[in-house]
Tab-separated table of C-alpha atoms in Angstrom:
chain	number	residue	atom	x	y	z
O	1	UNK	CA	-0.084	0.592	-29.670
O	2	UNK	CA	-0.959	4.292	-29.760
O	3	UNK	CA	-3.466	3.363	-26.839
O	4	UNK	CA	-1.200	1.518	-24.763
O	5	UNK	CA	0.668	3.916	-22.199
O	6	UNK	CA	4.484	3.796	-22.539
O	7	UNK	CA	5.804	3.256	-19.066
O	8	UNK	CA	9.539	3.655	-17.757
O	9	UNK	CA	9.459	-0.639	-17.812
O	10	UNK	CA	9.515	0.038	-21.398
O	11	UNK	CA	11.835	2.286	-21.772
O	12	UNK	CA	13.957	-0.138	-19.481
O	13	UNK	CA	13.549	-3.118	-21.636
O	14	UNK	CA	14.473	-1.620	-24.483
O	15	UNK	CA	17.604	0.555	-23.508
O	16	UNK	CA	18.723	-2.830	-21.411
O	17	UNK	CA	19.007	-0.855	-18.114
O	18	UNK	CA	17.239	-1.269	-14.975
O	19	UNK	CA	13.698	0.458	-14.519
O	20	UNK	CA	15.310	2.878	-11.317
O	21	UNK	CA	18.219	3.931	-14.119
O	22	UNK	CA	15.829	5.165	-16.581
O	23	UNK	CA	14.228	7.136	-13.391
O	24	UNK	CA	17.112	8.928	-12.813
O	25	UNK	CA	17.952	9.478	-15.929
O	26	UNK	CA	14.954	11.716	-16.440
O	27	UNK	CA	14.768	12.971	-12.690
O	28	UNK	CA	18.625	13.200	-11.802
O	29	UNK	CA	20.818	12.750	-14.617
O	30	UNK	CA	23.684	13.852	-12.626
O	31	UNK	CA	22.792	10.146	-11.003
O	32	UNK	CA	23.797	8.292	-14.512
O	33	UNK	CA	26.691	8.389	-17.071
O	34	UNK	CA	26.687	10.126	-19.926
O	35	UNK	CA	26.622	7.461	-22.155
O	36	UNK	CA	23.646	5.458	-20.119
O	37	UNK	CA	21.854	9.262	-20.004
O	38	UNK	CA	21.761	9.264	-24.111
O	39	UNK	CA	20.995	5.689	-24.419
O	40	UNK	CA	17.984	6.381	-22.574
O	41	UNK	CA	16.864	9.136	-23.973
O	42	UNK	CA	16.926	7.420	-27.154
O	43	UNK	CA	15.007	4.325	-26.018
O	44	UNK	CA	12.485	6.916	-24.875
O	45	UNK	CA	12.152	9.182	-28.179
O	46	UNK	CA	12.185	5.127	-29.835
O	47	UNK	CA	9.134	5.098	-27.948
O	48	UNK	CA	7.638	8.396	-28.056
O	49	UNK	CA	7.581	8.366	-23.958
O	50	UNK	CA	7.351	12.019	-23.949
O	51	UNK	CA	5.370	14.449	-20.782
O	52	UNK	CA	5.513	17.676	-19.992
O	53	UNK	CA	6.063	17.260	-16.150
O	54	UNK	CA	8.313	14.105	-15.870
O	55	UNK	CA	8.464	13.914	-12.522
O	56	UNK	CA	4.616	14.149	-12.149
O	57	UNK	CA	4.538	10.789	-14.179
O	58	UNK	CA	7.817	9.607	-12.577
O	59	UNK	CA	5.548	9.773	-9.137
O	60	UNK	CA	2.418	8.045	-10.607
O	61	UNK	CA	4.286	5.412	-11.659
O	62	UNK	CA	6.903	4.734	-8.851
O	63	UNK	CA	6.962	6.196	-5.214
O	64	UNK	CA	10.936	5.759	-4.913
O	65	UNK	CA	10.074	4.654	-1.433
O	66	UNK	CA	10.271	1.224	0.621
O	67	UNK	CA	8.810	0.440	3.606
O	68	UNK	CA	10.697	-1.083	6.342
O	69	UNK	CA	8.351	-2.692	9.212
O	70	UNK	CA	10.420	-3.563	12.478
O	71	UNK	CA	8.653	-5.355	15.871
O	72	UNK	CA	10.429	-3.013	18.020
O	73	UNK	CA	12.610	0.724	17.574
O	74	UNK	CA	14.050	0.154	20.749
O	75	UNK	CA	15.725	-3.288	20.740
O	76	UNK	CA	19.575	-2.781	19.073
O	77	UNK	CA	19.194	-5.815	16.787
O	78	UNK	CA	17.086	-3.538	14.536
O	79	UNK	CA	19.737	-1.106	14.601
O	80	UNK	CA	21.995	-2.925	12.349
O	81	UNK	CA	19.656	-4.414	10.319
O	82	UNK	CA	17.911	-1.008	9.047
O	83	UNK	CA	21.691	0.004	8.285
O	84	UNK	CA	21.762	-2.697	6.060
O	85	UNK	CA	19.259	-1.718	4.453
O	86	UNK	CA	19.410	1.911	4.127
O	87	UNK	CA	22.606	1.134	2.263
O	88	UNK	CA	21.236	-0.966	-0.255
O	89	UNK	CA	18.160	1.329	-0.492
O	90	UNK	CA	20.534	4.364	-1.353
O	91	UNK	CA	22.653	2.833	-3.553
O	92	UNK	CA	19.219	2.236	-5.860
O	93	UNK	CA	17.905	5.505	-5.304
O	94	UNK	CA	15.305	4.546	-2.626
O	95	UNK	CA	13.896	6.467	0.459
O	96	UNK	CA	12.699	4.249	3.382
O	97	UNK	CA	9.930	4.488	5.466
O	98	UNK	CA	10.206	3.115	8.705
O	99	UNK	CA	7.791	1.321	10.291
O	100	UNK	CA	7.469	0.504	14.025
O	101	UNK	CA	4.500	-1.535	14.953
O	102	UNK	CA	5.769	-2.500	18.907
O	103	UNK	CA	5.138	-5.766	18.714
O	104	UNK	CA	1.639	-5.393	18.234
O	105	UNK	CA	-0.335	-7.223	15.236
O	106	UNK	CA	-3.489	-4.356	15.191
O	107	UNK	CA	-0.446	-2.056	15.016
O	108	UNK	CA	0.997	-4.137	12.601
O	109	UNK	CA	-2.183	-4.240	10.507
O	110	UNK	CA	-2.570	-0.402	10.603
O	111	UNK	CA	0.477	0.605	9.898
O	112	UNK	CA	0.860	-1.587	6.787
O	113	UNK	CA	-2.965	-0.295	5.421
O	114	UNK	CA	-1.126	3.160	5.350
O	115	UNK	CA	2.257	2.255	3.771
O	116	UNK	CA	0.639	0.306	0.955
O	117	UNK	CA	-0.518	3.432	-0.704
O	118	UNK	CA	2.979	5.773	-0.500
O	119	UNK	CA	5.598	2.674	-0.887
O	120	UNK	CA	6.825	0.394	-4.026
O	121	UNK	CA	7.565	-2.395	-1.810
O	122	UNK	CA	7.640	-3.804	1.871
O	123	UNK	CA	10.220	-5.740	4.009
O	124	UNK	CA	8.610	-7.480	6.872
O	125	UNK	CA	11.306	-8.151	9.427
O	126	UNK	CA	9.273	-9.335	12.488
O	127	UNK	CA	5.888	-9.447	11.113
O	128	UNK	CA	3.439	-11.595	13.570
O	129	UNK	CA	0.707	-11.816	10.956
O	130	UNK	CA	-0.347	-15.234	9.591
O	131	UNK	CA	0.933	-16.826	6.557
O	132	UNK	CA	-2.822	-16.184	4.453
O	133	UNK	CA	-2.833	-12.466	5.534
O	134	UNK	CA	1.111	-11.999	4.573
O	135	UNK	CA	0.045	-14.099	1.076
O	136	UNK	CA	-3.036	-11.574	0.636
O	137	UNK	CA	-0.600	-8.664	0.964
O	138	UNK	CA	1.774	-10.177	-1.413
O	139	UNK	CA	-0.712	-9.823	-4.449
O	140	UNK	CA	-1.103	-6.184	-3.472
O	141	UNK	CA	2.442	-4.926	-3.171
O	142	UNK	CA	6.128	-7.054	-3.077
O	143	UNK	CA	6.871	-8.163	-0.086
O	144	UNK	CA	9.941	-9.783	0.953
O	145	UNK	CA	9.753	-11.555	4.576
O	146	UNK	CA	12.743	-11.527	7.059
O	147	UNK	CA	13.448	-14.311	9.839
O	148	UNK	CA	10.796	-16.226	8.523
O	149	UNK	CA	9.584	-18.498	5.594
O	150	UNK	CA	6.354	-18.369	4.114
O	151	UNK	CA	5.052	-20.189	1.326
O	152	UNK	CA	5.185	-18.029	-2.381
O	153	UNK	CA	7.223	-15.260	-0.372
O	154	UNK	CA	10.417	-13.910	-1.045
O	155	UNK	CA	12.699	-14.487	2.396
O	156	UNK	CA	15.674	-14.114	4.295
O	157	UNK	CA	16.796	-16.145	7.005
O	158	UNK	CA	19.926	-16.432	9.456
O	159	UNK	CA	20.868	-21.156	9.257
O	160	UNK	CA	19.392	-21.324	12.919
O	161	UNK	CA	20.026	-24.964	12.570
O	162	UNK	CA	23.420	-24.402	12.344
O	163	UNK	CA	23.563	-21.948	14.976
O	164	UNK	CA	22.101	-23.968	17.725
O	165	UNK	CA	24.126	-26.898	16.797
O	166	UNK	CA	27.239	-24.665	17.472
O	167	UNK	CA	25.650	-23.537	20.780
O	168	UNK	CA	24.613	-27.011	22.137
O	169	UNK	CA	28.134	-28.086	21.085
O	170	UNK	CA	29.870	-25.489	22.699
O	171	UNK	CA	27.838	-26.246	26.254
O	172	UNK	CA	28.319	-29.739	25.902
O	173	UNK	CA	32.096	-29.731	25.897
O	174	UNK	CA	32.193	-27.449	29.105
O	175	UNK	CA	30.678	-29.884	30.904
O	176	UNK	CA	26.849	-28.958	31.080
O	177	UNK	CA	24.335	-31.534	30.643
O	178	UNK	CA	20.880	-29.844	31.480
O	179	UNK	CA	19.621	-26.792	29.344
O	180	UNK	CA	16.520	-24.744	29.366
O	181	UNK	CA	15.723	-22.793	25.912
O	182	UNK	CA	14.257	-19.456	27.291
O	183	UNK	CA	11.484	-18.265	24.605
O	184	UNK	CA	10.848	-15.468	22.566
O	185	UNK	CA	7.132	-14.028	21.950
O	186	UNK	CA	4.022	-15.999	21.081
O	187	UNK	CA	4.097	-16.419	17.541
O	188	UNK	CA	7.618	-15.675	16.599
O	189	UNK	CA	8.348	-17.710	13.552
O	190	UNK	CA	11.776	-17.564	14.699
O	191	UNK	CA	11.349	-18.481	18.037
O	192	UNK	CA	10.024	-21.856	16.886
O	193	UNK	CA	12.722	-22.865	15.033
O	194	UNK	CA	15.143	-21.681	17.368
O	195	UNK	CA	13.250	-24.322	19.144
O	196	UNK	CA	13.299	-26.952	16.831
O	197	UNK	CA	16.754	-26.547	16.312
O	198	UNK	CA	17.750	-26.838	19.874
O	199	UNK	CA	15.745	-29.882	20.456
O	200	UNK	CA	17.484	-31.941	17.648
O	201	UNK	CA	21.193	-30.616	18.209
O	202	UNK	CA	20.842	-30.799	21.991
O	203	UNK	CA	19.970	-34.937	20.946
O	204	UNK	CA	22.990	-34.771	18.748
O	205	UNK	CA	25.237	-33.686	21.768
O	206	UNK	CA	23.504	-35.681	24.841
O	207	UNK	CA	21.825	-32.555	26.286
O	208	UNK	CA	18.708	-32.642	28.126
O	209	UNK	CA	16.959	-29.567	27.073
O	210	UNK	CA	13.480	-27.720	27.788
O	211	UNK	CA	11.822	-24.763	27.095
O	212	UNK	CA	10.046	-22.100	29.071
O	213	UNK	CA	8.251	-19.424	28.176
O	214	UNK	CA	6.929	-17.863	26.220
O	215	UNK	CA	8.442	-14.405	27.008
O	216	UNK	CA	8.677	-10.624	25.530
O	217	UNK	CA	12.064	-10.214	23.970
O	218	UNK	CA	13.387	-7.763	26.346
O	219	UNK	CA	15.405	-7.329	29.349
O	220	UNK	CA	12.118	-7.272	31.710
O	221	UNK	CA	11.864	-10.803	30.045
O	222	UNK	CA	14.606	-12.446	30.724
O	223	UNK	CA	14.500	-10.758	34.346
O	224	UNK	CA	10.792	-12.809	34.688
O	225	UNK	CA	12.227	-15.159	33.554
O	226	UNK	CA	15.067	-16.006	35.767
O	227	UNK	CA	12.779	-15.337	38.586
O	228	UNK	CA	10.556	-18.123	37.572
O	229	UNK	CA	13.120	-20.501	36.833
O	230	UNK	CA	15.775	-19.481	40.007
O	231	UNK	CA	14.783	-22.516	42.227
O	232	UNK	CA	15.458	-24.895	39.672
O	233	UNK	CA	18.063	-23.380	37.309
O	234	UNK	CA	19.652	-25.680	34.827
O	235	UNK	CA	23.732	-25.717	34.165
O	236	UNK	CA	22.626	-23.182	31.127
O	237	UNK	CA	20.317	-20.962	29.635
O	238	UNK	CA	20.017	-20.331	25.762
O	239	UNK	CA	17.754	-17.076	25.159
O	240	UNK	CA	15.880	-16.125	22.441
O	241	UNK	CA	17.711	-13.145	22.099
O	242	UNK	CA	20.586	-10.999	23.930
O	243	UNK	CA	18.153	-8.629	25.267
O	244	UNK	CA	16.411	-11.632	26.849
O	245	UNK	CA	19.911	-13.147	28.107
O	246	UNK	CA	20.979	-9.272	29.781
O	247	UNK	CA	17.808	-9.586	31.849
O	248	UNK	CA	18.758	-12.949	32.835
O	249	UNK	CA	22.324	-12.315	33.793
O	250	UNK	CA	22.074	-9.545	35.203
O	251	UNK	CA	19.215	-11.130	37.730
O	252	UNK	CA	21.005	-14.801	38.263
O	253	UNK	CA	24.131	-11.932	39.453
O	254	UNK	CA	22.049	-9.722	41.574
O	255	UNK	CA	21.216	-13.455	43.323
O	256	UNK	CA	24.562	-14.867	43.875
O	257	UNK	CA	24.604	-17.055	41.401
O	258	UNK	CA	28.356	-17.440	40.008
O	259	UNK	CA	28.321	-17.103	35.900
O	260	UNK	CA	29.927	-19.491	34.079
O	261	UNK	CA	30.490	-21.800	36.787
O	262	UNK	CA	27.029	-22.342	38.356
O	263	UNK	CA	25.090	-21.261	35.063
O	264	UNK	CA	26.019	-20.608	31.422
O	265	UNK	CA	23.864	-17.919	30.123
O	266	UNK	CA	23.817	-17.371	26.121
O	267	UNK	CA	21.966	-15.163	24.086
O	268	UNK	CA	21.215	-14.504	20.170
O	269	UNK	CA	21.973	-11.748	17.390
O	270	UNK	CA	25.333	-10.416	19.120
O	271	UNK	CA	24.118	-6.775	19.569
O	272	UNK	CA	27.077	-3.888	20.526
O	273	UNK	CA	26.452	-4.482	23.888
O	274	UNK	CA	26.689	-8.023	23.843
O	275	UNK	CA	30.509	-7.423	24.497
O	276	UNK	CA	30.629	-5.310	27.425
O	277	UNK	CA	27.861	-6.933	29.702
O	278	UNK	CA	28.795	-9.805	32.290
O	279	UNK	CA	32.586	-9.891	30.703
O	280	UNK	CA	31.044	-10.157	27.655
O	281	UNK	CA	27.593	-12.765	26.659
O	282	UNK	CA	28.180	-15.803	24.500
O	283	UNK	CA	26.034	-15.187	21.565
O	284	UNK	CA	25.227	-16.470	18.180
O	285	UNK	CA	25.700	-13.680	15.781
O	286	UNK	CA	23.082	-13.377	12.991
O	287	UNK	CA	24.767	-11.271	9.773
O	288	UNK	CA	22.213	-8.429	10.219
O	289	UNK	CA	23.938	-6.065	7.741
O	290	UNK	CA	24.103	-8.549	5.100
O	291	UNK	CA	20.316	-9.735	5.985
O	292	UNK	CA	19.043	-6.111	5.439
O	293	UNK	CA	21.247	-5.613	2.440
O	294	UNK	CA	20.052	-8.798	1.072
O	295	UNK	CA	16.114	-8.294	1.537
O	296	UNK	CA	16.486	-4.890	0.216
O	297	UNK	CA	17.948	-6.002	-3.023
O	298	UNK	CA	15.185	-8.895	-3.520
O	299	UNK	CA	12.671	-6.492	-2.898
O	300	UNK	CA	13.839	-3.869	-5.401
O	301	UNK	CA	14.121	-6.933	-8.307
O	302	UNK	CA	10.155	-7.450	-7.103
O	303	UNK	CA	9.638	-3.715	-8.356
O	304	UNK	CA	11.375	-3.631	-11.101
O	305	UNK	CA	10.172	-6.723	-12.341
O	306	UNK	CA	6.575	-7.040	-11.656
O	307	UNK	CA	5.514	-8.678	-14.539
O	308	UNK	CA	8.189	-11.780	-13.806
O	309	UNK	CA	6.787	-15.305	-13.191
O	310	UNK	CA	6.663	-15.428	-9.428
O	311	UNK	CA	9.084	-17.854	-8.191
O	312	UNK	CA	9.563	-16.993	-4.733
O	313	UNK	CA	13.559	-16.886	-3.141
O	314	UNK	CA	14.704	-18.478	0.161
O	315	UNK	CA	18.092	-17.736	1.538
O	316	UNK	CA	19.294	-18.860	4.548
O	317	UNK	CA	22.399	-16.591	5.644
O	318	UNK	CA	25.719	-18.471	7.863
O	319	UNK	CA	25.318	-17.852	11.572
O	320	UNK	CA	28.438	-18.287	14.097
O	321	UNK	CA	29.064	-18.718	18.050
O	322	UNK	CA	30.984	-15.868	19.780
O	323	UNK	CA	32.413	-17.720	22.929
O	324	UNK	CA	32.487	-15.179	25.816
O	325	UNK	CA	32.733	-14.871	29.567
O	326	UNK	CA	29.170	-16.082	30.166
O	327	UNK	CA	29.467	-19.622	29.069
O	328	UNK	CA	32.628	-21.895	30.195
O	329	UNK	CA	33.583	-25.317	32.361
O	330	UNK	CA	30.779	-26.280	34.805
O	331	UNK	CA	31.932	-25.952	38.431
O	332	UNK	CA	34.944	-24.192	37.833
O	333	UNK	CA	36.109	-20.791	38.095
């Protein structure tokens, strides 16, 4: 024993408090109670964890930092998300490092090369990288995945099943029979079961339904996008995102076309904006908050636990339809 190196997961098991407690505890005490402060400090004198510069060993241990990789700093969704997160991150004495690769996998790559060395842990919210390079990162540093599911990985995903079947229903009692599923990016986990899940719930509700695409998840998108599809538009449109659905409104307007009575346009994730554009778009909301909150909090039981038999956690979070002025009865209004 007197080779073995006491470490704060010792001093964690045996005071029964979290490994981040017994952190601050030594770092901030102001951070803990009195009564956790002493029962720490007795677990540690227990086990003679003793330095002379605490925080120097506090920092070779633990970096008290996640990092937080996003597809794209500019698209709102993230916005929310990254709140979510930053909450949960502060309330367990975390910094966060963002990490923006645009959408780009070399980016992607790069970026994540340079994290691994100044972060505890990673969340992966729009991560194009393929399921053996996101397993190979997983033995080198936690990882938990959002918005898409990946074998041994911890993840977090919005029901999309759930959400489509709410969307198709929705068109289908307003009279629309034809639907196109407007894509996302090449490679988009989520895109493809967006996909999927359109397919079987338009069958559920009588809907003919295609998709075209794909297309980057912005407004320039959806504006391509209506101008490939405006000789031959269906009754409605179902984007991959709302960002993707502005660019398509906004165009089928500029061209005449009368939204919702000509064309139903809907988008996904219910950004702030979602409200205010086109008298408001029908969207499917994703909980983004509560995702970030709850990949965040996986993530820091990964830390803390390292030594844990690895039993990866899926979680699929509700979804819901927000009915606005872009979708309603065909041929009226």
């Amino acid at each position: 024993m007197a080779d073995k190196r006491v470490t704060i997961y010792d001093v964690a098991k045996t005071a029964g408090v979290a490994p981040s407690t017994v952190s601050r505890a030594f770092s901030r005490p102001g951070r803990v109670s009195a009564a956790t402060h002493a029962t720490v400090m007795a677990a540690a004198k227990q086990l003679n964890y003793r330095t002379a510069a605490p925080d120097a060993q506090e920092r070779d241990e633990r970096h008290h930092r996640l990092g937080i990789e996003i597809a794209d700093l500019t698209n709102p969704y993230f916005a929310e998300l990254v709140s979510g997160m930053q909450e949960s991150a502060h309330e367990q004495d975390f910094l966060m490092l963002l990490l923006d690769t645009v959408e780009d996998e070399v980016r992607e790559r790069s970026s994540l090369e340079s994290a691994i060395n100044v972060v505890d842990g990673i969340v992966l919210s729009g991560t194009r990288l393929s399921d053996a390079t996101l397993n190979h990162l997983t033995k080198r540093i936690p990882v938990v995945v959002l918005n898409r599911r990946v074998a041994g990985l911890d993840s977090v995903t919005p029901d999309y099943e759930h959400g489509m079947q709410q969307a198709m229903a929705h068109l289908a009692e307003n009279g629309i029979r034809t639907v196109t599923y407007v894509a996302g990016p090449v490679n988009s986990w989520s895109d493809s079961e967006r996909w999927r899940a359109a397919r079987a719930a338009a069958r559920a509700n009588g809907l003919v339904v295609q998709r075209h695409g794909p297309f980057a998840p912005t407004t320039v998108g959806g504006e391509q996008a209506f101008e490939e599809l405006r000789d031959s538009l269906p009754h409605a449109v179902v984007c991959y995102n709302d960002l993707v659905a502005f660019g398509f409104l906004v165009s089928a307007l500029r061209a005449g076309v009368k939204v919702p009575s000509e064309l139903s346009v809907m988008g996904h994730d219910d950004i702030l904006l979602s409200r205010f554009i086109g008298g408001g778009l029908t969207t499917v909301v994703t909980p983004k908050r509560a995702q970030g909150r709850a990949a965040v909090e996986r993530l820091v039981r990964r830390i803390e636990n390292p030594s844990a038999h690895r039993t990866p956690v899926e979680g699929s979070l509700p979804v819901r339809l927000v009915p606005r002025g872009t979708t309603g009865p065909r041929g009226k209004g």
